[in-house]
CSV table of C-alpha atoms in Angstrom, one decimal:
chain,number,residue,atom,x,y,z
A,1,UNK,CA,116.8,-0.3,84.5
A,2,UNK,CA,113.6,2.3,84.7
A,3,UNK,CA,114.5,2.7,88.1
A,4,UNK,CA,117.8,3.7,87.6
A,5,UNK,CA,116.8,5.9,84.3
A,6,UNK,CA,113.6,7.4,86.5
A,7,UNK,CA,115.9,8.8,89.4
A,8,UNK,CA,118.1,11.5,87.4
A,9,UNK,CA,115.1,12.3,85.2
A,10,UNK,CA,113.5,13.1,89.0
A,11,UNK,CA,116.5,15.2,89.9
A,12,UNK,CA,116.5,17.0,87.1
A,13,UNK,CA,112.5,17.8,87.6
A,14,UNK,CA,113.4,19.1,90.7
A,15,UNK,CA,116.3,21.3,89.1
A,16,UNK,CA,113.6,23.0,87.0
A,17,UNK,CA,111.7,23.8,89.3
A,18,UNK,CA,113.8,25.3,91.5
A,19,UNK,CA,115.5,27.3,88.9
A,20,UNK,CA,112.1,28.4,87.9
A,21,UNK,CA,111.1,29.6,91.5
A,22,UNK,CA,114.6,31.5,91.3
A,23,UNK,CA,113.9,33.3,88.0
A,24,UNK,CA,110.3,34.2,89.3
A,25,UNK,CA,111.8,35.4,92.6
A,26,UNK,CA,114.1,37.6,90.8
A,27,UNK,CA,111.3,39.0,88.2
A,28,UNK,CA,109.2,39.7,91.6
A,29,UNK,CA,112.1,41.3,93.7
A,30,UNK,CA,112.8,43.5,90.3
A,31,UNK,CA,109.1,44.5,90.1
A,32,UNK,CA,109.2,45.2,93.6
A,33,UNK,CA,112.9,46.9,93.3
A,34,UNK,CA,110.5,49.4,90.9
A,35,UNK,CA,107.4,49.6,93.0
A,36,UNK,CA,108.1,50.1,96.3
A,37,UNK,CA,110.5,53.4,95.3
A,38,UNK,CA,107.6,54.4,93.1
A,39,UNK,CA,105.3,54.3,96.3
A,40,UNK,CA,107.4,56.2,98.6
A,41,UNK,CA,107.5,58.3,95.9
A,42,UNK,CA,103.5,58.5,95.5
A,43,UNK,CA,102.8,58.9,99.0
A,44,UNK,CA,105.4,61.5,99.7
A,45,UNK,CA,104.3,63.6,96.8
A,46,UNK,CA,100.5,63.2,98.1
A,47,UNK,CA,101.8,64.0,101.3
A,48,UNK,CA,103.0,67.2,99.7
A,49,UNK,CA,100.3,68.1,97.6
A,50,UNK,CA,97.9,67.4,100.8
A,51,UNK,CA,100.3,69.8,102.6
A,52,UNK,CA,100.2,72.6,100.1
A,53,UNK,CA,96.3,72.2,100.0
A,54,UNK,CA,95.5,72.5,103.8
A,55,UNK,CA,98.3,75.4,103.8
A,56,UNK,CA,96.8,77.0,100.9
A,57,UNK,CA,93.0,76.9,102.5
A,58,UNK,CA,94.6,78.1,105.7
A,59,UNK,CA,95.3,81.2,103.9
A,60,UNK,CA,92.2,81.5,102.8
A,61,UNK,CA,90.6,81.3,106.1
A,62,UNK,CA,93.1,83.6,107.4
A,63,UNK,CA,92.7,86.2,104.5
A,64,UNK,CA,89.2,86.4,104.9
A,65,UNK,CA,88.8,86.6,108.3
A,66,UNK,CA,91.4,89.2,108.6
A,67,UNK,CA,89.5,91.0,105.6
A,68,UNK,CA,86.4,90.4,107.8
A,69,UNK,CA,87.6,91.9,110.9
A,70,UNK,CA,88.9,95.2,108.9
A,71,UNK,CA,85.3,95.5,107.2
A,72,UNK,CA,83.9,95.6,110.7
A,73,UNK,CA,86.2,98.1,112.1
A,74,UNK,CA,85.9,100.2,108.5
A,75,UNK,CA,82.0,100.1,109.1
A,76,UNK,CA,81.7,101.0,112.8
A,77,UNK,CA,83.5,104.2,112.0
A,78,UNK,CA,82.6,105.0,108.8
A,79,UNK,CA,79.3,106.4,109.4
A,80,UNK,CA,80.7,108.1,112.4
A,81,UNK,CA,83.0,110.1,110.4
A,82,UNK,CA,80.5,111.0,107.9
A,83,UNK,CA,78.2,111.9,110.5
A,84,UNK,CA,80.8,114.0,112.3
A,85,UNK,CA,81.7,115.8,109.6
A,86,UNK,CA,78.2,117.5,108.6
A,87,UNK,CA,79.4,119.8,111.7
A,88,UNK,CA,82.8,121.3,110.1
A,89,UNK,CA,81.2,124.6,108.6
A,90,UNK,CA,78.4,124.5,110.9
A,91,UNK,CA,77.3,128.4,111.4
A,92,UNK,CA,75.9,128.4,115.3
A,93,UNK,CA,79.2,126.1,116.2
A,94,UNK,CA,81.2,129.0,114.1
A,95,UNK,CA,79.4,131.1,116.4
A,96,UNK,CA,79.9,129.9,119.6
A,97,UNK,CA,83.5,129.3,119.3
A,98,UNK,CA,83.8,132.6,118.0
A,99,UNK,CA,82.0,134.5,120.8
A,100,UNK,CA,83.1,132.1,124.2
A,101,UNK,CA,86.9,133.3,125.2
A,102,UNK,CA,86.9,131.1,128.7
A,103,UNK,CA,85.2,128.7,130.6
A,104,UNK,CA,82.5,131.2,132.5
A,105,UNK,CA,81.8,132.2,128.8
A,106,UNK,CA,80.7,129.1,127.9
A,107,UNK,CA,77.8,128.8,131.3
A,108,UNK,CA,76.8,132.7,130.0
A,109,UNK,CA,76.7,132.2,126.3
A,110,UNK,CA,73.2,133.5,125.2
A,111,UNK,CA,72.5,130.5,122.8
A,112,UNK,CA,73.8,127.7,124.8
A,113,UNK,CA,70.5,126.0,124.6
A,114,UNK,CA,70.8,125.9,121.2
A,115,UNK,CA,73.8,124.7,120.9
A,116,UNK,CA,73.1,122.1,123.6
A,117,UNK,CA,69.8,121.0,121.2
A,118,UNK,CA,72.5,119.9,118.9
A,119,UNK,CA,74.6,118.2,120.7
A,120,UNK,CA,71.8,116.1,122.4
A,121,UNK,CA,69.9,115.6,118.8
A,122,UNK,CA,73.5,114.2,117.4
A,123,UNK,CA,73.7,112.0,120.2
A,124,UNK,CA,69.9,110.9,119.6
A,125,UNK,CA,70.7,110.4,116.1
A,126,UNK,CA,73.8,108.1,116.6
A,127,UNK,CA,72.9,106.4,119.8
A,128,UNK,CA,71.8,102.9,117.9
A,129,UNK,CA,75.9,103.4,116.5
A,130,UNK,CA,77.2,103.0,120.1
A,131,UNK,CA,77.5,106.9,120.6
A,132,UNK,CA,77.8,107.3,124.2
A,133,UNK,CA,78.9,111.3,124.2
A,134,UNK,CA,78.3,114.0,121.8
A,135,UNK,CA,80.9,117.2,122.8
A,136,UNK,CA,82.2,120.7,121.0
A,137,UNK,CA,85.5,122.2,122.4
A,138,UNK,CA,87.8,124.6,121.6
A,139,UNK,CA,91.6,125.9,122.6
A,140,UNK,CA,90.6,129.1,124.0
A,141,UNK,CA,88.2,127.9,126.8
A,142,UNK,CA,90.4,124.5,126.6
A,143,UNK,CA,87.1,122.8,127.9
A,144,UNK,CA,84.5,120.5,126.7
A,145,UNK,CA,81.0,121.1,126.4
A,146,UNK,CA,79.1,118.0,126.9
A,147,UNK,CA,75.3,117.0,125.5
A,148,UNK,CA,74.4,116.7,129.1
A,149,UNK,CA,75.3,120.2,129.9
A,150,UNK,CA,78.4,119.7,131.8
A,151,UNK,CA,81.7,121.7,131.3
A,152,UNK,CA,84.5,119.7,131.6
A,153,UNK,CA,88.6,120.5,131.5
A,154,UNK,CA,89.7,119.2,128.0
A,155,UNK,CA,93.3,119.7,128.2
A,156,UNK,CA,93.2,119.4,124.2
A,157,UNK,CA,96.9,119.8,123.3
A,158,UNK,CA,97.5,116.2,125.3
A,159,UNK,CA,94.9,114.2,124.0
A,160,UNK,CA,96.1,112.3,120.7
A,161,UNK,CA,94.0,113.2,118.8
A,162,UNK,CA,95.0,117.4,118.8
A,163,UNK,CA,98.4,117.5,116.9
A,164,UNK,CA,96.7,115.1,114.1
A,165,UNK,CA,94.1,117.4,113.4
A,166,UNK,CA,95.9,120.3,113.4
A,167,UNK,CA,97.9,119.0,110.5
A,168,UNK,CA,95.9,117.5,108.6
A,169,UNK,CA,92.4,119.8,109.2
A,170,UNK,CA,90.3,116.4,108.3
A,171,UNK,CA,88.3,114.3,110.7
A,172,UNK,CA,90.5,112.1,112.4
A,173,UNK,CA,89.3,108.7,114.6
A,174,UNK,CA,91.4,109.0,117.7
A,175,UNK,CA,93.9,106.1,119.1
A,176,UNK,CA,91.9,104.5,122.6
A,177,UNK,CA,92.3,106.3,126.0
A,178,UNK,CA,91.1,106.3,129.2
A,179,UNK,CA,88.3,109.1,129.5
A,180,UNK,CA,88.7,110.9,132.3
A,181,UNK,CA,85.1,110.7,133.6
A,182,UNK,CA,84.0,107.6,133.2
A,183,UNK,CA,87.7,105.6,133.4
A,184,UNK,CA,86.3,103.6,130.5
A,185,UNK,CA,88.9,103.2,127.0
A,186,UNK,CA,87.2,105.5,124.8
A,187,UNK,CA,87.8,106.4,120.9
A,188,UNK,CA,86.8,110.1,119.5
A,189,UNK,CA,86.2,110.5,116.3
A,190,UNK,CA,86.5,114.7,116.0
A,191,UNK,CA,86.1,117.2,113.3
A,192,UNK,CA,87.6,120.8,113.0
A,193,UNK,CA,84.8,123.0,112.9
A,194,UNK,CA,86.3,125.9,110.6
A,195,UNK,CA,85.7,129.7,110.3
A,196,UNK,CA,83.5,131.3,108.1
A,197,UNK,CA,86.5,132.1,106.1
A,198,UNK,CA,87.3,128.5,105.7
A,199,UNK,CA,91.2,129.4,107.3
A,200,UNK,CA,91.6,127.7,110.3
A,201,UNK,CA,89.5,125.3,113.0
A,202,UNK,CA,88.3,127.3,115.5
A,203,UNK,CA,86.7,124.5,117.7
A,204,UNK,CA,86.0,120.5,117.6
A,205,UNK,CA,83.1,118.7,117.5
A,206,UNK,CA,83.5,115.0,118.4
A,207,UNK,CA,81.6,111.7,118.9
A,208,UNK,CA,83.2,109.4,121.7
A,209,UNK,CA,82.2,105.4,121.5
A,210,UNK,CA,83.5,102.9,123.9
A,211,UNK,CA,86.0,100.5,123.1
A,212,UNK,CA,84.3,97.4,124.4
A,213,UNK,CA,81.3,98.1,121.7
A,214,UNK,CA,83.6,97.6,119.1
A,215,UNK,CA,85.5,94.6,120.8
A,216,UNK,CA,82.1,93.1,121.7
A,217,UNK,CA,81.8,93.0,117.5
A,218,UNK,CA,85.1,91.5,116.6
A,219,UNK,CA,84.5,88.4,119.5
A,220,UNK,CA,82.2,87.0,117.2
A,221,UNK,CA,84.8,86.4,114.6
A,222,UNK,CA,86.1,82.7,114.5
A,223,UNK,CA,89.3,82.0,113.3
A,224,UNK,CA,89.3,78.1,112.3
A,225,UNK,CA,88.5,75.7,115.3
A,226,UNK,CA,92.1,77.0,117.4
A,227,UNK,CA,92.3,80.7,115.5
A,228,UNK,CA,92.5,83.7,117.7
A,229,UNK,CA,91.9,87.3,116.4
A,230,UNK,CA,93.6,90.3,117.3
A,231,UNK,CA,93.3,94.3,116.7
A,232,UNK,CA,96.5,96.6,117.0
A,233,UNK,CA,96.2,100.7,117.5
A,234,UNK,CA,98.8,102.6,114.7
A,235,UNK,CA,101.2,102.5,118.4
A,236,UNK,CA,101.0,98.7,118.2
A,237,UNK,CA,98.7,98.5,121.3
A,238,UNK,CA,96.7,95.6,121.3
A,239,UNK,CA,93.1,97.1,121.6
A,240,UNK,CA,91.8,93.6,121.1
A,241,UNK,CA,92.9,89.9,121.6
A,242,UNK,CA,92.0,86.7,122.6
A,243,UNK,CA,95.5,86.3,124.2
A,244,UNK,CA,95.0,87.9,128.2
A,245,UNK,CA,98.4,88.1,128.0
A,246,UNK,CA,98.4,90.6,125.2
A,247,UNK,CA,95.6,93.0,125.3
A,248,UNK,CA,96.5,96.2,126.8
A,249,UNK,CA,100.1,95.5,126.3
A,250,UNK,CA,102.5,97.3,123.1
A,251,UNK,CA,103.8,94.6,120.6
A,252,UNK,CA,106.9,95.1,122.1
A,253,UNK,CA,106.3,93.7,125.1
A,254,UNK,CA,105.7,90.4,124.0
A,255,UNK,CA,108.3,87.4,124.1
A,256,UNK,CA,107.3,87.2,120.3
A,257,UNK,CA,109.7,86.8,117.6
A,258,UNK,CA,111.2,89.9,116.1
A,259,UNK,CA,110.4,89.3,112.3
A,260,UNK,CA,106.8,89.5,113.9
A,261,UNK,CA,107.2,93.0,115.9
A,262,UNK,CA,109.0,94.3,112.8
A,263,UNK,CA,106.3,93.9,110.7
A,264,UNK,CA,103.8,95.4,113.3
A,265,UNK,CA,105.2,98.3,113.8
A,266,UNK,CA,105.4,98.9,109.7
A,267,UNK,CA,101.8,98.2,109.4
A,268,UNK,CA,102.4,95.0,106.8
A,269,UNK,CA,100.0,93.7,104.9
A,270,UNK,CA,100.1,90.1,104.2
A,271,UNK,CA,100.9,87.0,105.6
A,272,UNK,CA,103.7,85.9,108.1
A,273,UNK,CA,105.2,83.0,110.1
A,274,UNK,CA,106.4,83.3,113.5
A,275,UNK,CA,107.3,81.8,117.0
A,276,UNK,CA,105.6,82.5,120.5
A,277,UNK,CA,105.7,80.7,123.6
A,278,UNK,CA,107.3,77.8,122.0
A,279,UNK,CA,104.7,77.6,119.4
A,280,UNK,CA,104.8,77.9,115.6
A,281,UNK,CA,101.9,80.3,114.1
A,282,UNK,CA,100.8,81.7,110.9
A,283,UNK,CA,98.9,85.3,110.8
A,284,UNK,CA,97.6,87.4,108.0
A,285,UNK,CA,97.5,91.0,108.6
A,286,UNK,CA,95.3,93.4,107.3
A,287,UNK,CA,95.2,97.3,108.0
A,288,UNK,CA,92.0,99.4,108.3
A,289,UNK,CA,91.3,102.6,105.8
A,290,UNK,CA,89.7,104.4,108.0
A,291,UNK,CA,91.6,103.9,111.2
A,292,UNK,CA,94.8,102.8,110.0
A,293,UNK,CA,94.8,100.3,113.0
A,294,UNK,CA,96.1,96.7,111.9
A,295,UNK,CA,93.9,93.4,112.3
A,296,UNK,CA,95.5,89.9,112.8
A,297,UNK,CA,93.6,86.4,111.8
A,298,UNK,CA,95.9,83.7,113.6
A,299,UNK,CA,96.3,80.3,113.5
């Protein structure tokens, strides 16, 4: 008889056991029915919040570089155009623009030396600023007259520089251009030289500095470990870029997307997204005070 009474109690033992592996599987698929959701959940928010971090310290590279790049511009000229405009109601330039009529007048003028002392002292004075010509010129004789001496055709009213100060009688930093003599890309930075009565410019006194010295400054700026850097005239002409395919070039020419040419050309200030050459990029721009050119940090 206990071996007939043992065997059901057995079965029975094994029924409760079983029944509690089923319960514990169920509390253990329930827990996990609550975690695993709750992980997905965890890691995609992190994932977020990772996301919005790196973006939001992208920015901040990308402000301050851009900010960095516009300092450097602001500061190359700045001094320039104070320097430049010490010479606006100078009383020998007054006098030589009022006394030379053509070209010949300017070889005969009786005090071309002096005049010629202070174009060579400016130069002197601004060579450690990447000077590399000091000039006065004026619409009647529609020539420069160089530190060194030389007389050279100006043709003034189509250099882009003329209309601009016309209007707005101020000193004005010129977009680049090619100069003439040296074939180099050149910017002026010019101031009206005004007669004595104040009324109207009767001449130009100007600094000119060579492109490359100022680009030779902005190819020190890194942007991130893969960030480029970029400087656009008020034409939206890239003066610099670390894209060959760019510099030289107008915005427009670019297989860039539109939303990004748009905001070029109306000199935005802040940050933007956009698509070239099948790549997704980020920029920050930033325009210059005293140039009114635009800078670009890029990643």
């Amino acid at each position: 008889m206990t071996n007939n009474s043992s065997q059901p109690v057995g079965k029975r033992m094994k029924a409760v056991g079983r029944g509690k592996e089923s319960i514990s599987f169920k509390i253990n698929m329930s827990i996990l029915a609550v975690l695993i959701p709750s992980l997905v959940i965890l890691i995609v928010t992190s994932c977020i919040m990772v996301s919005q971090a790196i973006a939001k310290l992208n920015t901040k590279v990308l402000d301050a570089q851009a900010d960095y790049a516009v300092s450097i511009v602001d500061d190359f000229f700045s001094g320039k155009v104070a320097a430049v405009s010490m010479f606006e109601e100078d009383g020998r330039l007054q006098a030589y623009f009022g006394s030379v009529l053509s070209p010949e007048d300017i070889e005969t003028y009786e005090k071309r030396d002096e005049i010629l002392k202070i174009l060579s002292s400016a130069l002197d004075r601004m060579s450690e600023e990447e000077v590399m010509q000091v000039w006065a010129a004026d619409v009647k004789t529609d020539s420069y007259l160089l530190s060194t001496g030389e007389v050279v055709k100006a043709d003034l009213r189509d250099t882009g520089w003329y209309k601009k100060i016309l209007e707005s009688k101020e000193v004005v930093v010129s977009e680049p251009y090619q100069d003439p003599a040296t074939k180099e890309e050149i910017v002026s930075v010019v101031a009206p030289v005004f007669s004595p009565d104040e009324t109207e410019a009767e001449g130009y006194f100007g600094f000119d500095v060579y492109v490359s010295s100022l680009t030779k400054l902005l190819s020190g700026i890194k942007v991130g470990d893969n960030g480029y850097l970029e400087l656009l005239s008020k034409k939206s002409d890239y003066i610099y870029s670390d894209d060959p395919d760019a510099t030289g070039k107008n915005v427009s020419d670019l297989n860039i997307s539109e939303s990004y040419k748009e905001k070029i050309l109306n000199r935005y200030n802040g940050i933007v997204d956009f698509h070239y050459n099948g790549i997704d990029y980020t920029s920050m721009f930033c325009n210059s005070e005293v140039t009114g050119w635009l800078a670009a940090a890029t990643l």
